[in-house]
Coordinates of C-alpha atoms in Angstrom, one line a residue:
M18 CA 64.4 34.1 -42.8
I19 CA 63.4 37.3 -40.9
P20 CA 59.6 37.6 -40.7
F21 CA 58.0 40.5 -42.5
S22 CA 54.7 41.9 -41.4
V23 CA 52.6 44.9 -42.7
L24 CA 51.5 48.0 -40.9
D25 CA 48.5 49.5 -42.6
L26 CA 46.9 52.9 -41.9
S27 CA 44.2 52.1 -44.3
L28 CA 45.3 55.2 -46.3
I29 CA 42.6 57.6 -47.7
T30 CA 44.1 58.8 -50.9
R31 CA 43.4 62.1 -52.7
G32 CA 40.1 61.8 -54.5
H33 CA 38.9 58.8 -52.7
G34 CA 37.1 58.1 -49.4
P35 CA 37.2 55.8 -46.4
A36 CA 35.1 53.1 -48.1
D37 CA 37.9 53.0 -50.9
A38 CA 40.4 52.6 -48.3
F39 CA 38.7 49.8 -46.5
R40 CA 38.5 47.8 -49.8
N41 CA 42.1 48.4 -50.4
T42 CA 42.9 47.3 -46.9
M43 CA 41.0 44.0 -47.4
D44 CA 42.7 43.3 -50.7
L45 CA 46.2 44.1 -49.4
A46 CA 45.6 41.9 -46.3
R47 CA 44.7 39.0 -48.5
L48 CA 47.8 39.6 -50.6
A49 CA 50.0 39.8 -47.5
E50 CA 48.5 36.4 -46.3
S51 CA 49.2 34.8 -49.7
L52 CA 52.8 36.1 -49.7
G53 CA 53.6 34.8 -46.3
C54 CA 53.6 37.9 -44.3
A55 CA 53.5 37.0 -40.4
R56 CA 51.1 39.8 -39.2
Y57 CA 48.8 42.5 -40.6
W58 CA 48.5 45.3 -38.1
L59 CA 46.3 48.5 -38.1
A60 CA 46.9 51.6 -36.2
E61 CA 44.5 53.9 -34.2
H62 CA 44.6 57.6 -35.4
H63 CA 41.7 60.1 -35.2
G64 CA 40.8 63.2 -37.1
M65 CA 43.4 62.5 -39.9
P66 CA 42.2 63.1 -43.5
G67 CA 44.6 60.5 -44.8
I68 CA 43.9 57.6 -42.3
A69 CA 40.7 55.6 -42.1
S70 CA 41.7 53.2 -39.3
A71 CA 40.2 55.1 -36.4
A72 CA 37.8 52.3 -35.3
T73 CA 40.7 50.0 -35.1
A74 CA 39.1 47.0 -33.4
V75 CA 36.2 47.0 -35.8
L76 CA 38.6 47.0 -38.8
I77 CA 40.8 44.3 -37.3
G78 CA 37.7 42.1 -37.1
Q79 CA 36.9 42.8 -40.8
V80 CA 40.5 41.9 -41.8
A81 CA 40.5 38.8 -39.8
A82 CA 37.2 37.7 -41.4
A83 CA 38.6 38.5 -44.8
T84 CA 41.7 36.2 -44.3
R85 CA 42.4 32.8 -43.1
H86 CA 45.4 32.4 -41.0
I87 CA 47.6 35.5 -40.9
R88 CA 47.8 37.2 -37.5
V89 CA 45.8 40.3 -37.3
G90 CA 46.3 43.1 -34.7
A91 CA 46.6 46.7 -33.5
G92 CA 49.9 48.5 -34.1
G93 CA 48.6 50.0 -32.1
I94 CA 45.7 51.0 -29.7
M95 CA 46.4 54.3 -28.1
L96 CA 45.6 53.3 -24.5
P97 CA 45.1 56.7 -23.1
N98 CA 42.0 57.1 -25.2
H99 CA 40.3 54.1 -23.7
S100 CA 39.3 52.2 -20.6
P101 CA 41.6 49.1 -20.1
L102 CA 38.5 47.1 -19.5
V103 CA 37.0 48.2 -22.9
I104 CA 40.1 47.1 -24.7
A105 CA 40.2 43.9 -22.9
E106 CA 36.6 43.1 -23.9
Q107 CA 37.1 44.2 -27.5
F108 CA 40.3 42.0 -28.0
G109 CA 38.8 39.3 -26.0
T110 CA 35.9 39.3 -28.4
L111 CA 38.3 39.2 -31.3
E112 CA 40.3 36.4 -29.9
C113 CA 37.1 34.3 -29.4
L114 CA 36.2 35.0 -33.0
F115 CA 39.5 34.4 -34.4
P116 CA 41.5 32.0 -31.9
G117 CA 45.2 32.4 -32.0
R118 CA 45.3 35.1 -34.6
I119 CA 44.9 38.5 -32.8
D120 CA 47.7 40.8 -31.5
L121 CA 47.3 43.7 -29.3
G122 CA 49.9 46.5 -29.5
L123 CA 49.6 49.4 -27.1
G124 CA 50.9 52.9 -27.5
R125 CA 50.9 55.9 -25.1
A126 CA 50.4 58.8 -27.6
P127 CA 46.9 60.1 -28.2
G128 CA 47.0 59.4 -32.0
S129 CA 45.4 62.8 -32.6
D130 CA 45.8 66.6 -32.2
P131 CA 44.7 68.3 -29.0
R132 CA 41.3 69.3 -30.1
T133 CA 40.4 65.8 -31.4
A134 CA 41.7 64.3 -28.2
R135 CA 39.3 66.5 -26.2
A136 CA 36.6 65.4 -28.5
L137 CA 37.5 61.8 -27.6
R138 CA 36.8 62.8 -24.0
R139 CA 40.2 61.7 -23.0
D140 CA 41.6 62.6 -19.7
P141 CA 44.7 64.9 -20.4
H142 CA 46.6 63.2 -17.6
A143 CA 45.8 59.7 -18.9
P144 CA 49.3 59.3 -20.5
E145 CA 50.9 59.7 -17.1
R146 CA 48.9 56.6 -16.0
F147 CA 49.9 54.5 -19.0
A148 CA 51.9 52.1 -16.9
Q149 CA 49.1 51.5 -14.5
D150 CA 46.7 51.0 -17.4
V151 CA 48.8 48.5 -19.1
E152 CA 49.1 46.4 -15.9
E153 CA 45.4 46.7 -15.4
L154 CA 44.7 45.5 -18.9
L155 CA 47.1 42.6 -18.6
Q156 CA 45.2 41.6 -15.5
Y157 CA 41.9 41.4 -17.3
F158 CA 43.3 38.7 -19.5
E159 CA 44.3 36.5 -16.5
P160 CA 41.9 33.6 -15.6
A161 CA 39.0 34.7 -13.4
M162 CA 38.9 33.3 -9.9
D163 CA 35.4 32.0 -8.9
D164 CA 36.0 32.7 -5.2
T165 CA 36.5 36.5 -5.8
P166 CA 33.1 37.7 -7.2
H167 CA 33.9 41.3 -6.3
I168 CA 36.6 41.6 -8.8
V169 CA 35.9 43.2 -12.1
R170 CA 36.2 40.8 -15.0
A171 CA 36.5 41.3 -18.7
I172 CA 33.9 39.0 -20.3
P173 CA 35.1 38.0 -22.8
G174 CA 38.7 38.5 -22.1
A175 CA 39.5 36.7 -18.8
G176 CA 41.6 33.7 -19.4
L177 CA 42.5 34.5 -23.0
R178 CA 46.2 34.8 -23.9
V179 CA 46.0 37.6 -26.4
P180 CA 49.7 38.6 -27.1
V181 CA 50.3 42.1 -25.9
W182 CA 52.9 44.3 -27.3
L183 CA 54.2 47.7 -26.2
L184 CA 54.9 50.1 -29.0
G185 CA 56.9 53.3 -28.9
S186 CA 59.5 55.8 -30.2
S187 CA 61.3 56.6 -26.9
L188 CA 63.2 55.0 -24.0
Y189 CA 60.1 55.0 -21.7
S190 CA 58.3 52.3 -23.7
A191 CA 61.5 50.2 -24.0
V192 CA 62.1 50.2 -20.3
M193 CA 58.4 49.4 -19.6
A194 CA 58.4 46.5 -22.2
A195 CA 61.6 45.1 -20.6
Q196 CA 60.2 45.2 -17.1
L197 CA 56.9 43.6 -18.0
G198 CA 58.5 41.0 -20.2
L199 CA 56.5 42.0 -23.4
P200 CA 57.5 42.0 -27.0
Y201 CA 58.4 45.5 -28.2
A202 CA 57.8 47.3 -31.5
F203 CA 59.7 50.5 -32.3
A204 CA 58.2 53.3 -34.5
S205 CA 61.5 53.8 -36.5
H206 CA 59.5 54.4 -39.7
F207 CA 58.6 57.9 -38.6
A208 CA 60.8 58.6 -35.5
P209 CA 64.1 56.7 -35.6
A210 CA 66.1 59.1 -33.3
Q211 CA 66.2 56.9 -30.2
M212 CA 65.9 53.5 -32.0
E213 CA 69.3 52.1 -31.4
E214 CA 69.4 53.3 -27.7
A215 CA 65.9 52.0 -27.0
I216 CA 66.3 48.5 -28.4
T217 CA 69.7 48.2 -26.6
L218 CA 68.1 49.3 -23.3
Y219 CA 65.1 46.9 -23.9
R220 CA 67.3 43.9 -24.6
H221 CA 69.6 44.6 -21.7
R222 CA 66.9 45.1 -19.0
F223 CA 64.5 42.5 -20.3
I224 CA 63.0 40.3 -17.6
P225 CA 61.5 36.9 -19.0
S226 CA 57.8 36.4 -18.4
E227 CA 55.1 33.9 -19.3
R228 CA 54.1 36.2 -22.2
C229 CA 57.5 36.4 -23.6
A230 CA 60.5 34.2 -22.7
K231 CA 63.2 36.4 -24.3
P232 CA 63.6 39.9 -25.9
H233 CA 61.6 40.3 -29.1
V234 CA 62.1 43.4 -31.2
M235 CA 60.1 44.5 -34.3
L236 CA 61.3 47.5 -36.2
G237 CA 59.0 49.7 -38.3
I238 CA 60.4 50.7 -41.8
N239 CA 58.8 52.4 -44.8
M240 CA 59.0 50.1 -47.9
V241 CA 58.7 51.7 -51.3
A242 CA 59.9 49.0 -53.7
A243 CA 59.5 49.4 -57.4
D244 CA 60.6 47.9 -60.7
S245 CA 63.0 50.8 -61.4
A246 CA 64.9 53.3 -59.2
G247 CA 63.2 56.2 -61.2
E248 CA 59.8 54.9 -60.3
A249 CA 60.7 54.4 -56.6
A250 CA 62.0 57.9 -56.4
H251 CA 58.8 59.1 -57.9
L252 CA 56.5 57.2 -55.6
V253 CA 58.4 58.2 -52.4
T254 CA 57.5 61.8 -53.1
S255 CA 53.8 61.0 -51.8
L256 CA 55.3 60.1 -48.3
Q257 CA 57.4 63.2 -48.3
Q258 CA 54.5 65.5 -49.2
Y259 CA 52.3 63.8 -46.6
F260 CA 54.8 64.2 -43.9
V261 CA 55.7 67.8 -44.5
A262 CA 51.9 68.6 -44.4
L263 CA 51.7 66.8 -41.1
R264 CA 54.7 68.6 -39.6
R265 CA 53.2 71.9 -40.8
G266 CA 50.0 71.1 -38.7
R267 CA 47.8 70.7 -41.8
P268 CA 47.3 67.0 -42.4
I269 CA 46.0 66.1 -45.9
A270 CA 44.7 63.1 -47.7
F271 CA 47.6 60.9 -49.0
P272 CA 48.8 62.7 -52.0
P273 CA 49.8 61.4 -55.5
P274 CA 53.5 61.5 -56.2
V275 CA 55.0 64.5 -58.2
V276 CA 57.5 64.5 -61.0
D277 CA 59.5 67.4 -59.5
A278 CA 59.2 68.2 -55.7
T279 CA 61.5 71.3 -56.2
G280 CA 60.0 74.2 -54.1
L281 CA 57.4 72.1 -52.4
W282 CA 59.2 72.3 -49.1
S283 CA 62.1 74.3 -47.6
G284 CA 65.8 73.2 -46.8
A285 CA 64.9 73.0 -43.2
E286 CA 61.9 70.6 -44.0
Q287 CA 64.1 68.5 -46.2
A288 CA 66.6 68.0 -43.3
M289 CA 63.6 67.1 -41.2
L290 CA 62.5 64.5 -43.9
N291 CA 66.0 63.1 -44.1
H292 CA 66.0 62.6 -40.2
A293 CA 62.4 61.5 -39.6
L294 CA 62.3 59.1 -42.6
A295 CA 65.8 57.7 -42.4
C296 CA 64.3 54.2 -42.1
T297 CA 62.7 54.4 -45.5
F298 CA 63.8 51.9 -48.1
A299 CA 63.0 53.1 -51.6
G300 CA 64.4 51.6 -54.7
T301 CA 64.7 48.3 -56.7
P302 CA 64.8 45.0 -54.9
T303 CA 68.5 44.8 -55.6
T304 CA 69.4 48.2 -54.0
I305 CA 66.8 47.7 -51.2
A306 CA 68.2 44.3 -50.3
H307 CA 71.7 45.7 -49.7
A308 CA 70.6 48.7 -47.7
L309 CA 68.1 46.5 -45.7
G310 CA 70.7 43.9 -45.1
T311 CA 73.0 46.4 -43.6
F312 CA 70.1 47.7 -41.4
V313 CA 69.2 44.1 -40.3
Q314 CA 72.8 43.2 -39.4
R315 CA 73.4 46.4 -37.4
Y316 CA 70.1 46.4 -35.4
Q317 CA 69.3 42.7 -35.4
P318 CA 65.5 43.0 -35.3
D319 CA 63.5 39.8 -34.8
E320 CA 60.9 41.0 -37.2
L321 CA 60.3 43.9 -39.6
L322 CA 57.1 45.9 -39.9
L323 CA 56.6 47.3 -43.3
A324 CA 54.5 50.4 -43.8
L325 CA 53.8 50.8 -47.6
P326 CA 53.2 54.5 -48.2
V327 CA 52.3 54.3 -51.9
H328 CA 49.4 56.3 -53.5
D329 CA 48.2 54.0 -56.1
H330 CA 47.0 50.6 -54.7
A331 CA 48.3 48.6 -57.6
Q332 CA 51.7 50.0 -57.0
R333 CA 51.3 49.4 -53.3
R334 CA 50.5 45.8 -53.9
R335 CA 53.6 45.6 -56.3
A336 CA 55.7 47.1 -53.5
L337 CA 54.7 44.4 -51.2
E338 CA 55.3 41.6 -53.6
L339 CA 58.8 42.9 -54.4
A340 CA 59.5 43.4 -50.6
M341 CA 58.5 39.7 -49.9
A342 CA 60.7 38.5 -52.8
L343 CA 63.8 40.4 -51.5
R344 CA 63.1 38.9 -48.0
L345 CA 64.6 35.6 -49.4
D346 CA 68.0 37.4 -49.5
L347 CA 67.9 38.3 -45.9
D348 CA 69.2 35.8 -43.1
M349 CA 67.8 35.9 -39.7
P350 CA 70.4 37.6 -37.3
D351 CA 72.5 35.5 -35.2
R352 CA 73.1 36.8 -31.7
R353 CA 75.0 33.9 -30.4

């Protein structure tokens, strides 16, 4: 069976605060582990009223402590916001505390608006050095040599084999992941335009490495599974409202669903939603299984990363339960 993993933004829903979001994250992580999810990833965003996972490494530690064996990681850390040494130390610390359970996904975007990026004291040219920063970070995880005392070391970090992934929504990250021999996760859940071209390029150009012997692709999807088609159509209006607000430049707390979305956005915005959220699977397990099976057969991902953009936490839990049940109907793609 194809592995399913969870991407959690630790959603701050309308009428609630970050503390509520964190409690929901811990609860959902425990559920994901009990249902057999492979990984539980959290993403770095800043200044977003609907996202509480800004201090990503801190939250990863809390989730790992609240679970027993599921892999926990970043999907991802926005490396231009940070010194590679600091990230190596943070994830080296996590790996020491939770051996064999920590993943480090790296992204090139700032994860914020320009004003917030400046408040982070981020160098505006940092994204241009992303490739060099990734290689520097990888080097910090290599074993330290005793005969080279002048070399900067990550302590903890040196000698720890923390799995490093590259994340992206463009061809740039696909080519870089292939060249470095790293696993690759594509953000198809909100930016699917170059998905097919990117994963084809990644697989074609992949160079095996000690970190990853063969190409490994994880695709992000939005999962809004419910017990009825009507309920699923209702629940998905939360994601649509949230995304329209984001594209208008006025991000909001994650909103409750609406019975009728007529007039809430324009025809042009509906076209944008249809395109940006094309990898959204909303419906009953039966209808989703058919659509997702077609998706898997076409793109042949090695894993699927499920975002669960559902306002009510009990319904979000139910969406994950239904998703893991329909996973039984999906066979692992065969590329022979």
